Tab-separated table of C-alpha atoms in Angstrom:
chain	number	residue	atom	x	y	z
A	148	UNK	CA	24.065	-7.807	-17.958
A	149	UNK	CA	20.959	-7.450	-15.780
A	150	UNK	CA	18.088	-9.488	-17.223
A	151	UNK	CA	14.350	-8.875	-16.888
A	152	UNK	CA	14.184	-11.848	-14.507
A	153	UNK	CA	16.937	-10.304	-12.358
A	154	UNK	CA	15.048	-7.026	-12.159
A	155	UNK	CA	11.759	-8.666	-11.257
A	156	UNK	CA	13.479	-10.732	-8.563
A	157	UNK	CA	15.117	-7.599	-7.149
A	158	UNK	CA	11.974	-5.480	-7.003
A	159	UNK	CA	9.384	-8.132	-6.161
A	160	UNK	CA	8.700	-6.746	-2.678
A	161	UNK	CA	5.454	-6.012	-0.803
A	162	UNK	CA	4.021	-2.726	-2.118
A	163	UNK	CA	0.592	-1.030	-2.128
A	164	UNK	CA	-1.590	-0.814	-5.233
A	165	UNK	CA	-2.219	2.883	-4.477
A	166	UNK	CA	-5.945	3.082	-5.088
A	167	UNK	CA	-5.676	5.638	-2.283
A	168	UNK	CA	-3.118	7.652	-0.380
A	169	UNK	CA	-2.559	7.198	2.452
A	170	UNK	CA	-3.144	3.486	1.941
A	171	UNK	CA	-5.670	1.915	4.323
A	172	UNK	CA	-3.108	0.493	6.830
A	173	UNK	CA	-1.923	4.073	7.407
A	174	UNK	CA	-5.304	5.645	8.089
A	175	UNK	CA	-5.098	7.291	11.487
A	176	UNK	CA	-7.166	10.470	11.779
A	177	UNK	CA	-10.658	8.968	11.810
A	178	UNK	CA	-13.514	11.398	11.023
A	179	UNK	CA	-16.725	11.387	12.996
A	180	UNK	CA	-19.869	10.903	10.919
A	181	UNK	CA	-20.619	14.641	11.150
A	182	UNK	CA	-17.090	15.568	10.109
A	183	UNK	CA	-17.448	13.225	7.138
A	184	UNK	CA	-20.779	14.746	6.085
A	185	UNK	CA	-19.207	18.221	6.270
A	186	UNK	CA	-16.450	17.017	3.921
A	187	UNK	CA	-19.085	15.747	1.467
A	188	UNK	CA	-21.014	19.049	1.621
A	189	UNK	CA	-17.871	21.091	1.041
A	190	UNK	CA	-16.770	18.939	-1.860
A	191	UNK	CA	-20.136	19.128	-3.615
A	192	UNK	CA	-20.900	22.776	-2.856
A	193	UNK	CA	-19.684	24.141	-6.248
A	194	UNK	CA	-22.471	23.803	-8.787
A	195	UNK	CA	-20.118	22.346	-11.404
A	196	UNK	CA	-18.935	19.514	-9.119
A	197	UNK	CA	-19.675	15.925	-10.126
A	198	UNK	CA	-20.175	12.547	-8.520
A	199	UNK	CA	-19.160	8.895	-8.833
A	200	UNK	CA	-21.220	6.201	-7.127
A	201	UNK	CA	-20.089	2.758	-6.002
A	202	UNK	CA	-22.581	0.125	-4.822
A	203	UNK	CA	-21.193	-2.929	-3.030
A	204	UNK	CA	-23.185	-6.144	-3.438
A	205	UNK	CA	-21.351	-8.605	-1.157
A	206	UNK	CA	-23.193	-11.841	-1.931
A	207	UNK	CA	-21.807	-14.917	-3.689
A	208	UNK	CA	-23.263	-18.429	-3.793
A	209	UNK	CA	-19.873	-20.111	-3.396
A	210	UNK	CA	-16.523	-19.104	-1.934
A	211	UNK	CA	-13.574	-18.671	-4.297
A	212	UNK	CA	-10.573	-19.566	-2.179
A	213	UNK	CA	-8.270	-16.978	-3.789
A	214	UNK	CA	-10.615	-14.066	-3.123
A	215	UNK	CA	-9.590	-11.126	-0.957
A	216	UNK	CA	-12.833	-9.143	-1.358
A	217	UNK	CA	-15.402	-8.488	1.347
A	218	UNK	CA	-18.046	-11.124	0.581
A	219	UNK	CA	-20.996	-12.889	2.175
A	220	UNK	CA	-21.424	-16.475	0.999
A	221	UNK	CA	-24.990	-17.786	0.865
A	222	UNK	CA	-27.356	-19.583	-1.476
A	223	UNK	CA	-30.308	-18.072	0.391
A	224	UNK	CA	-31.527	-15.312	-1.926
A	225	UNK	CA	-33.920	-14.080	0.749
A	226	UNK	CA	-31.005	-11.830	1.805
A	227	UNK	CA	-31.535	-9.693	-1.314
A	228	UNK	CA	-34.617	-7.702	-0.292
A	229	UNK	CA	-33.427	-6.513	3.137
A	230	UNK	CA	-29.986	-5.643	1.780
A	231	UNK	CA	-31.414	-3.594	-1.084
A	232	UNK	CA	-33.681	-1.840	1.405
A	233	UNK	CA	-30.595	-0.936	3.463
A	234	UNK	CA	-28.808	0.400	0.380
A	235	UNK	CA	-31.772	2.608	-0.483
A	236	UNK	CA	-32.144	3.820	3.095
A	237	UNK	CA	-28.440	4.661	3.269
A	238	UNK	CA	-28.731	6.559	0.003
A	239	UNK	CA	-31.785	8.433	1.309
A	240	UNK	CA	-29.911	9.328	4.508
A	241	UNK	CA	-27.152	10.867	2.399
A	242	UNK	CA	-29.572	12.802	0.179
A	243	UNK	CA	-31.353	14.235	3.217
A	244	UNK	CA	-28.050	15.211	4.890
A	245	UNK	CA	-26.422	16.466	1.658
A	246	UNK	CA	-29.110	17.442	-0.917
A	247	UNK	CA	-26.379	18.224	-3.472
A	248	UNK	CA	-25.911	14.466	-3.965
A	249	UNK	CA	-29.171	14.386	-5.911
A	250	UNK	CA	-28.355	17.581	-7.797
A	251	UNK	CA	-24.777	17.180	-8.980
A	252	UNK	CA	-23.959	15.387	-12.218
A	253	UNK	CA	-23.550	11.611	-11.782
A	254	UNK	CA	-20.752	10.666	-14.165
A	255	UNK	CA	-19.852	7.183	-12.941
A	256	UNK	CA	-21.666	4.254	-11.390
A	257	UNK	CA	-20.011	0.946	-10.587
A	258	UNK	CA	-21.576	-2.219	-9.178
A	259	UNK	CA	-19.007	-4.327	-7.363
A	260	UNK	CA	-18.918	-7.241	-4.988
A	261	UNK	CA	-19.207	-10.082	-4.322
A	262	UNK	CA	-21.243	-10.623	-7.416
A	263	UNK	CA	-23.795	-7.946	-8.417
A	264	UNK	CA	-25.611	-10.435	-10.656
A	265	UNK	CA	-26.402	-12.442	-7.538
A	266	UNK	CA	-29.439	-10.127	-7.472
A	267	UNK	CA	-32.596	-11.105	-9.320
A	268	UNK	CA	-33.720	-9.187	-12.400
A	269	UNK	CA	-36.543	-7.664	-10.359
A	270	UNK	CA	-34.201	-6.457	-7.631
A	271	UNK	CA	-31.605	-5.074	-10.055
A	272	UNK	CA	-34.331	-3.032	-11.735
A	273	UNK	CA	-35.871	-1.894	-8.447
A	274	UNK	CA	-32.529	-0.841	-6.942
A	275	UNK	CA	-31.328	1.132	-9.965
A	276	UNK	CA	-34.682	2.719	-10.749
A	277	UNK	CA	-35.218	3.805	-7.127
A	278	UNK	CA	-31.789	5.397	-6.927
A	279	UNK	CA	-31.211	6.864	-10.388
A	280	UNK	CA	-34.570	8.649	-10.607
A	281	UNK	CA	-33.374	10.801	-7.698
A	282	UNK	CA	-30.073	11.686	-9.364
A	283	UNK	CA	-28.864	14.024	-12.080
A	284	UNK	CA	-27.410	11.451	-14.464
A	285	UNK	CA	-24.842	12.663	-16.998
A	286	UNK	CA	-25.788	12.625	-20.673
A	287	UNK	CA	-22.677	10.463	-21.219
A	288	UNK	CA	-22.385	8.324	-18.096
A	289	UNK	CA	-19.773	5.647	-17.487
A	290	UNK	CA	-21.700	2.782	-15.865
A	291	UNK	CA	-19.894	-0.504	-15.213
A	292	UNK	CA	-20.218	-3.721	-13.253
A	293	UNK	CA	-18.394	-6.877	-12.236
A	294	UNK	CA	-19.971	-10.263	-13.003
A	295	UNK	CA	-19.409	-13.918	-12.269
A	296	UNK	CA	-20.011	-15.694	-15.625
A	297	UNK	CA	-21.254	-18.759	-13.724
A	298	UNK	CA	-24.099	-16.765	-12.153
A	299	UNK	CA	-25.043	-14.260	-14.862
A	300	UNK	CA	-28.100	-14.357	-17.100
A	301	UNK	CA	-28.766	-12.559	-20.366
A	302	UNK	CA	-31.976	-11.101	-18.897
A	303	UNK	CA	-29.957	-9.408	-16.149
A	304	UNK	CA	-27.513	-7.898	-18.634
A	305	UNK	CA	-30.336	-6.551	-20.811
A	306	UNK	CA	-31.815	-4.716	-17.825
A	307	UNK	CA	-28.416	-3.275	-16.922
A	308	UNK	CA	-27.853	-2.169	-20.514
A	309	UNK	CA	-31.253	-0.434	-20.483
A	310	UNK	CA	-30.067	1.559	-17.456
A	311	UNK	CA	-26.986	2.744	-19.348
A	312	UNK	CA	-24.342	0.173	-18.403
A	313	UNK	CA	-21.773	-0.214	-21.171
A	314	UNK	CA	-18.725	-1.685	-19.411
A	315	UNK	CA	-18.620	-5.167	-17.957
A	316	UNK	CA	-15.835	-6.988	-16.120
A	317	UNK	CA	-15.810	-10.789	-16.109
A	318	UNK	CA	-14.143	-12.726	-13.323
A	319	UNK	CA	-12.038	-15.328	-15.156
A	320	UNK	CA	-8.800	-15.791	-13.159
A	321	UNK	CA	-7.565	-18.871	-15.075
A	322	UNK	CA	-8.894	-21.328	-17.662
A	323	UNK	CA	-7.004	-24.391	-16.412
A	324	UNK	CA	-9.393	-26.999	-14.862
A	325	UNK	CA	-6.980	-28.051	-12.102
A	326	UNK	CA	-6.279	-24.460	-11.069
A	327	UNK	CA	-10.016	-23.801	-11.095
A	328	UNK	CA	-10.607	-26.832	-8.889
A	329	UNK	CA	-8.095	-25.653	-6.307
A	330	UNK	CA	-9.531	-22.134	-6.141
A	331	UNK	CA	-13.080	-23.571	-6.024
A	332	UNK	CA	-14.163	-21.854	-9.222
A	333	UNK	CA	-15.094	-24.309	-11.969
A	334	UNK	CA	-15.764	-22.141	-15.016
A	335	UNK	CA	-15.306	-23.767	-18.446
A	336	UNK	CA	-14.036	-21.622	-21.298
A	337	UNK	CA	-17.404	-21.918	-23.055
A	338	UNK	CA	-19.120	-20.246	-20.107
A	339	UNK	CA	-16.843	-17.205	-20.302
A	340	UNK	CA	-17.173	-17.180	-24.095
A	341	UNK	CA	-20.975	-17.181	-23.839
A	342	UNK	CA	-21.171	-14.202	-21.474
A	343	UNK	CA	-18.581	-12.329	-23.565
A	344	UNK	CA	-20.632	-12.855	-26.726
A	345	UNK	CA	-23.938	-12.074	-24.996
A	346	UNK	CA	-22.518	-8.849	-23.558
A	347	UNK	CA	-21.274	-7.671	-26.929
A	348	UNK	CA	-24.499	-8.638	-28.713
A	349	UNK	CA	-26.552	-6.688	-26.162
A	350	UNK	CA	-24.393	-3.612	-26.703
A	351	UNK	CA	-21.723	-3.506	-23.998
A	352	UNK	CA	-18.881	-1.599	-25.630
A	353	UNK	CA	-16.069	-2.618	-23.271
A	354	UNK	CA	-15.484	-6.128	-21.916
A	355	UNK	CA	-12.786	-6.692	-19.288
A	356	UNK	CA	-11.310	-9.989	-18.103
A	357	UNK	CA	-9.840	-10.307	-14.615
A	358	UNK	CA	-6.880	-12.712	-14.682
A	359	UNK	CA	-4.594	-13.722	-11.825
A	360	UNK	CA	-1.057	-15.082	-11.941
A	361	UNK	CA	0.583	-16.954	-9.080
A	362	UNK	CA	-2.406	-19.207	-8.326
A	363	UNK	CA	-1.927	-22.777	-7.013
A	364	UNK	CA	-0.655	-25.266	-9.600
A	365	UNK	CA	-0.237	-22.638	-12.299
A	366	UNK	CA	2.654	-23.486	-14.616
A	367	UNK	CA	4.212	-21.583	-17.474
A	368	UNK	CA	2.452	-23.858	-19.986
A	369	UNK	CA	-0.962	-23.546	-18.307
A	370	UNK	CA	-0.558	-19.774	-18.037
A	371	UNK	CA	0.281	-19.523	-21.726
A	372	UNK	CA	-2.863	-21.515	-22.547
A	373	UNK	CA	-4.953	-19.178	-20.386
A	374	UNK	CA	-3.527	-16.139	-22.168
A	375	UNK	CA	-4.053	-17.768	-25.577
A	376	UNK	CA	-7.699	-18.482	-24.747
A	377	UNK	CA	-8.087	-14.922	-23.482
A	378	UNK	CA	-6.680	-13.525	-26.717
A	379	UNK	CA	-9.087	-15.768	-28.630
A	380	UNK	CA	-11.983	-13.811	-27.114
A	381	UNK	CA	-10.034	-10.529	-27.321
A	382	UNK	CA	-11.496	-8.577	-24.401
A	383	UNK	CA	-11.158	-4.814	-24.677
A	384	UNK	CA	-9.367	-4.680	-21.334
A	385	UNK	CA	-7.413	-7.111	-19.178
A	386	UNK	CA	-6.755	-6.680	-15.482
A	387	UNK	CA	-3.780	-8.922	-14.719
A	388	UNK	CA	-3.333	-9.183	-10.970
A	389	UNK	CA	-0.718	-10.863	-8.852
A	390	UNK	CA	-2.276	-13.395	-6.500
A	391	UNK	CA	-1.997	-11.983	-2.984
A	392	UNK	CA	-1.491	-14.885	-0.581
A	393	UNK	CA	-2.730	-13.523	2.742
A	394	UNK	CA	-4.130	-16.518	4.676
A	395	UNK	CA	-3.628	-14.596	7.924
A	396	UNK	CA	-6.368	-12.250	6.638
A	397	UNK	CA	-8.417	-14.572	4.396
A	398	UNK	CA	-8.792	-18.007	6.009
A	399	UNK	CA	-10.172	-19.561	2.796
A	400	UNK	CA	-6.671	-19.351	1.320
A	401	UNK	CA	-5.684	-22.110	3.741
A	402	UNK	CA	-7.590	-24.554	1.499
A	403	UNK	CA	-4.299	-24.999	-0.348
A	404	UNK	CA	-0.751	-24.709	0.912
A	405	UNK	CA	2.138	-22.519	-0.114
A	406	UNK	CA	3.700	-25.641	-1.622
A	407	UNK	CA	0.948	-25.511	-4.268
A	408	UNK	CA	1.924	-21.985	-5.300
A	409	UNK	CA	4.476	-21.133	-7.985
A	410	UNK	CA	7.816	-20.219	-6.410
A	411	UNK	CA	9.095	-16.652	-6.614
A	412	UNK	CA	11.071	-17.128	-9.865
A	413	UNK	CA	8.281	-19.239	-11.396
A	414	UNK	CA	5.639	-16.647	-10.548
A	415	UNK	CA	7.779	-13.877	-11.984
A	416	UNK	CA	8.118	-15.824	-15.238
A	417	UNK	CA	4.325	-16.252	-15.425
A	418	UNK	CA	3.998	-12.491	-15.311
A	419	UNK	CA	6.772	-11.645	-17.739
A	420	UNK	CA	5.743	-14.155	-20.426
A	421	UNK	CA	2.045	-13.208	-20.168
A	422	UNK	CA	2.857	-9.504	-20.364
A	423	UNK	CA	4.847	-10.045	-23.549
A	424	UNK	CA	1.967	-12.001	-25.061
A	425	UNK	CA	-0.473	-9.174	-24.297
A	426	UNK	CA	1.829	-6.544	-25.788
A	427	UNK	CA	2.495	-8.632	-28.911
A	428	UNK	CA	-1.270	-9.048	-29.369
A	429	UNK	CA	-1.746	-5.280	-29.550
A	430	UNK	CA	-2.637	-4.413	-25.974
A	431	UNK	CA	-1.230	-1.267	-24.351
A	432	UNK	CA	0.061	-1.404	-20.794
A	433	UNK	CA	-1.972	0.971	-18.628
A	434	UNK	CA	-0.531	1.875	-15.243
A	435	UNK	CA	-0.509	-0.970	-12.716
A	436	UNK	CA	-1.791	-4.403	-13.703
A	437	UNK	CA	-3.928	-3.245	-16.659
A	438	UNK	CA	-3.819	-3.725	-20.418
A	439	UNK	CA	-6.212	-2.303	-23.003
A	440	UNK	CA	-6.711	-2.325	-26.753
A	441	UNK	CA	-6.050	0.958	-28.531
A	442	UNK	CA	-9.762	1.256	-29.316
A	443	UNK	CA	-10.762	1.150	-25.635
A	444	UNK	CA	-11.477	4.340	-23.717
A	445	UNK	CA	-8.853	3.412	-21.117
A	446	UNK	CA	-6.124	3.615	-23.778
A	447	UNK	CA	-7.548	6.913	-25.028
A	448	UNK	CA	-7.530	8.366	-21.514
A	449	UNK	CA	-3.949	7.190	-20.926
A	450	UNK	CA	-2.868	8.765	-24.210
A	451	UNK	CA	-4.692	12.048	-23.478
A	452	UNK	CA	-3.435	12.298	-19.907
A	453	UNK	CA	-6.976	12.114	-18.469
A	454	UNK	CA	-6.633	8.731	-16.753
A	455	UNK	CA	-7.730	8.662	-13.112
A	456	UNK	CA	-7.298	6.118	-10.311
A	457	UNK	CA	-9.433	5.572	-7.233
A	458	UNK	CA	-10.951	2.736	-5.190
A	459	UNK	CA	-12.693	1.488	-8.333
A	460	UNK	CA	-9.288	1.158	-10.041
A	461	UNK	CA	-8.376	3.008	-13.236
A	462	UNK	CA	-11.183	5.147	-14.635
A	463	UNK	CA	-11.561	7.523	-17.560
A	464	UNK	CA	-13.414	10.190	-15.585
A	465	UNK	CA	-12.438	12.374	-12.646
A	466	UNK	CA	-15.144	13.503	-10.251
A	467	UNK	CA	-15.068	15.606	-7.110
A	468	UNK	CA	-16.774	12.965	-5.001
A	469	UNK	CA	-16.790	9.166	-4.879
A	470	UNK	CA	-19.682	7.968	-2.735
A	471	UNK	CA	-19.611	4.318	-1.682
A	472	UNK	CA	-22.803	2.651	-0.479
A	473	UNK	CA	-23.214	-0.764	1.092
A	474	UNK	CA	-21.276	-2.947	3.495
A	475	UNK	CA	-17.514	-2.143	3.613
A	476	UNK	CA	-17.884	0.489	0.833
A	477	UNK	CA	-15.300	3.276	0.835
A	478	UNK	CA	-16.091	6.896	-0.049
A	479	UNK	CA	-13.587	9.567	-1.036
A	480	UNK	CA	-13.953	13.361	-0.919
A	481	UNK	CA	-10.259	13.784	-1.861
A	482	UNK	CA	-9.421	15.278	1.562
A	483	UNK	CA	-11.114	12.506	3.547
A	484	UNK	CA	-11.879	8.766	3.303
A	485	UNK	CA	-14.865	7.048	4.901
A	486	UNK	CA	-15.537	3.308	5.153
A	487	UNK	CA	-18.744	1.552	6.159
A	488	UNK	CA	-19.019	-1.343	8.568
A	489	UNK	CA	-17.557	-4.536	7.062
A	490	UNK	CA	-20.065	-7.030	8.508
A	491	UNK	CA	-23.482	-7.148	6.821
A	492	UNK	CA	-25.511	-7.424	10.054
A	493	UNK	CA	-23.631	-4.534	11.689
A	494	UNK	CA	-24.035	-2.414	8.559
A	495	UNK	CA	-27.771	-3.120	8.398
A	496	UNK	CA	-28.248	-2.449	12.122
A	497	UNK	CA	-26.794	1.050	11.755
A	498	UNK	CA	-28.993	1.775	8.759
A	499	UNK	CA	-32.125	0.425	10.477
A	500	UNK	CA	-31.424	2.802	13.354
A	501	UNK	CA	-31.353	5.650	10.817
A	502	UNK	CA	-27.613	6.135	11.327
A	503	UNK	CA	-24.660	6.148	8.985
A	504	UNK	CA	-22.658	2.922	9.092
A	505	UNK	CA	-19.309	4.587	9.815
A	506	UNK	CA	-16.503	2.163	10.637
A	507	UNK	CA	-13.356	4.207	10.041
A	508	UNK	CA	-11.725	6.682	7.711
A	509	UNK	CA	-8.917	9.190	7.441
A	510	UNK	CA	-8.718	12.978	7.335
A	511	UNK	CA	-5.831	13.917	5.053
A	512	UNK	CA	-3.383	16.543	6.302
A	513	UNK	CA	-1.452	18.958	4.085
A	514	UNK	CA	1.412	16.522	3.495
A	515	UNK	CA	-1.027	13.711	2.661
A	516	UNK	CA	-2.736	15.871	0.043
A	517	UNK	CA	0.579	16.756	-1.585
A	518	UNK	CA	1.827	13.172	-1.695
A	519	UNK	CA	-1.545	11.904	-2.875
A	520	UNK	CA	-1.483	14.213	-5.888
A	521	UNK	CA	2.098	13.188	-6.734
A	522	UNK	CA	1.387	9.437	-6.515
A	523	UNK	CA	-1.801	9.825	-8.564
A	524	UNK	CA	0.127	11.697	-11.261
A	525	UNK	CA	2.848	9.056	-11.404
A	526	UNK	CA	0.437	6.099	-11.367
A	527	UNK	CA	-1.683	7.496	-14.223
A	528	UNK	CA	0.912	9.148	-16.493
A	529	UNK	CA	4.196	7.475	-15.595
A	530	UNK	CA	5.821	10.784	-14.742
A	531	UNK	CA	5.657	13.489	-12.089
A	532	UNK	CA	7.497	16.647	-11.028
A	533	UNK	CA	8.840	16.130	-7.531
A	534	UNK	CA	8.828	19.207	-5.242
A	535	UNK	CA	12.268	20.623	-4.406
A	536	UNK	CA	11.875	20.050	-0.662
A	537	UNK	CA	11.765	16.246	-1.088
A	538	UNK	CA	13.643	15.916	-4.390
A	539	UNK	CA	17.022	14.876	-2.970
A	540	UNK	CA	15.420	12.370	-0.602
A	541	UNK	CA	13.285	10.759	-3.327
A	542	UNK	CA	16.220	10.569	-5.742
A	543	UNK	CA	18.313	8.836	-3.104
A	544	UNK	CA	15.521	6.384	-2.276
A	545	UNK	CA	14.997	5.513	-5.967
A	546	UNK	CA	18.710	5.498	-6.882
A	547	UNK	CA	18.703	1.753	-7.487
A	548	UNK	CA	15.814	2.074	-9.958
A	549	UNK	CA	17.710	4.834	-11.748
A	550	UNK	CA	20.858	2.677	-11.918
A	551	UNK	CA	18.779	-0.121	-13.438
A	552	UNK	CA	17.333	2.351	-15.999
A	553	UNK	CA	13.773	1.756	-14.793
A	554	UNK	CA	13.333	5.474	-14.174
A	555	UNK	CA	15.055	8.621	-15.395
A	556	UNK	CA	15.365	12.146	-14.080
A	557	UNK	CA	15.281	15.398	-16.050
A	558	UNK	CA	15.737	18.024	-13.363
A	559	UNK	CA	12.904	17.355	-10.941
A	560	UNK	CA	10.845	15.379	-13.503
A	561	UNK	CA	10.672	11.699	-12.584
A	562	UNK	CA	9.650	9.393	-15.462
A	563	UNK	CA	9.324	5.660	-15.904
A	564	UNK	CA	11.278	4.218	-18.799
A	565	UNK	CA	9.624	1.754	-21.145
A	566	UNK	CA	11.075	-1.207	-19.261
A	567	UNK	CA	10.184	0.445	-15.964
A	568	UNK	CA	6.395	0.181	-16.307
A	569	UNK	CA	6.142	-3.222	-14.541
A	570	UNK	CA	7.818	-1.544	-11.560
A	571	UNK	CA	5.392	1.377	-11.226
A	572	UNK	CA	4.328	0.324	-7.723
A	573	UNK	CA	7.971	0.367	-6.631
A	574	UNK	CA	8.467	3.873	-8.003
A	575	UNK	CA	5.365	5.095	-6.158
A	576	UNK	CA	6.822	3.930	-2.841
A	577	UNK	CA	9.470	6.610	-3.260
A	578	UNK	CA	6.704	9.199	-2.810
A	579	UNK	CA	4.936	7.315	-0.003
A	580	UNK	CA	6.293	9.171	2.997
A	581	UNK	CA	4.088	7.362	5.507
A	582	UNK	CA	5.257	3.934	4.334
A	583	UNK	CA	8.888	5.005	4.358
A	584	UNK	CA	8.697	6.415	7.881
A	585	UNK	CA	7.167	3.265	9.311
A	586	UNK	CA	6.858	-0.156	7.731
A	587	UNK	CA	3.570	-1.904	8.555
A	588	UNK	CA	3.703	-4.023	11.696
A	589	UNK	CA	2.056	-6.983	9.951
A	590	UNK	CA	1.962	-8.366	6.395
A	591	UNK	CA	-0.637	-6.211	4.648
A	592	UNK	CA	0.539	-5.662	1.061
A	593	UNK	CA	0.864	-8.075	-1.843
A	594	UNK	CA	4.108	-8.215	-3.769
A	595	UNK	CA	4.840	-5.638	-6.438
A	596	UNK	CA	5.198	-8.169	-9.266
């Protein structure tokens, strides 16, 4: 009999998280800045179109050695003013080039990083006020942000709540002191508890914890304690990510060795045991890596079939346009991706010269658009109808998953079974024609489990 451990061992292979399709390593048809602006204009031309906005704040005071995000580490808060000025100038450049950006309904706003609460109260207020007064904000907006509990003040959260923010995501990762020491993130339980309580008292209606399994020196016992402490605070959502060990990309991960990391079987057990604890505590599994209480809007969206996935992860709203501002930020017009320069000084130089900070992107062709829609459907609902022209090929590719009863077929309808949900990323690879034609030349994806 095939056990859960056997299945996880079999399917624990490198696989994308599918916040986009094609995934970034397969971007090839780069748009010029003018081509990108034309895509934005076309996408926002209908009067009923809507907009999501992502602002990237890259700054952190200290480096977390596990982190794979685009960050700028400095304790010098003098970097705030010029960076905010660049954000506002970039936004103004967009509004001048595409006036519809200020006219269409803004449904979503997310502050990511880095650590958005690196900014002072004054600068948070100035940035949001300057930008939002030029936008058509929805009567029911979904505004969210990521915070580092070690660097977040109640006064900052009150200002954000006044601007309409109701969802907050706390970077937690692990509660074990030794694990925290190795990842250079000392964050006592009481610190996380305080920000959780403060957020709820202020009026944030959804609190998320980011947790990671597979970190150095994590054991089954320490992971259980982390989950138990998490359940004590009962966040509305939990993002439970596999640690992606990519020291060839992120040099800080060389601060510990692979010998410090849980082995393959050990890491898989961390995941499986934690997942069972979440489910037993009343959380629903949502797509890839996410769990939510039934009362949270993410569970409601999953139940209603309105869940969406983009570069901000799983969201409850679908908009025509995702506009990303700031260093390394990615924008998405559905038929085209656009990414800004990834180095702060280069990004700011472009903006100071009154240019857009275009680094790269991808213009989706007809096949890309078809596969993107299929992967999005599967990753948000757990099922998808596969077109006849690729049906036989996809069935053959996923035959092993069917044999292991992780998926089932009803005609051309592909569905995950209940035990197949942890293997959603694997199922999506069956629809990823670019990945299947050519494996990446270097190690770019984390493992599926």
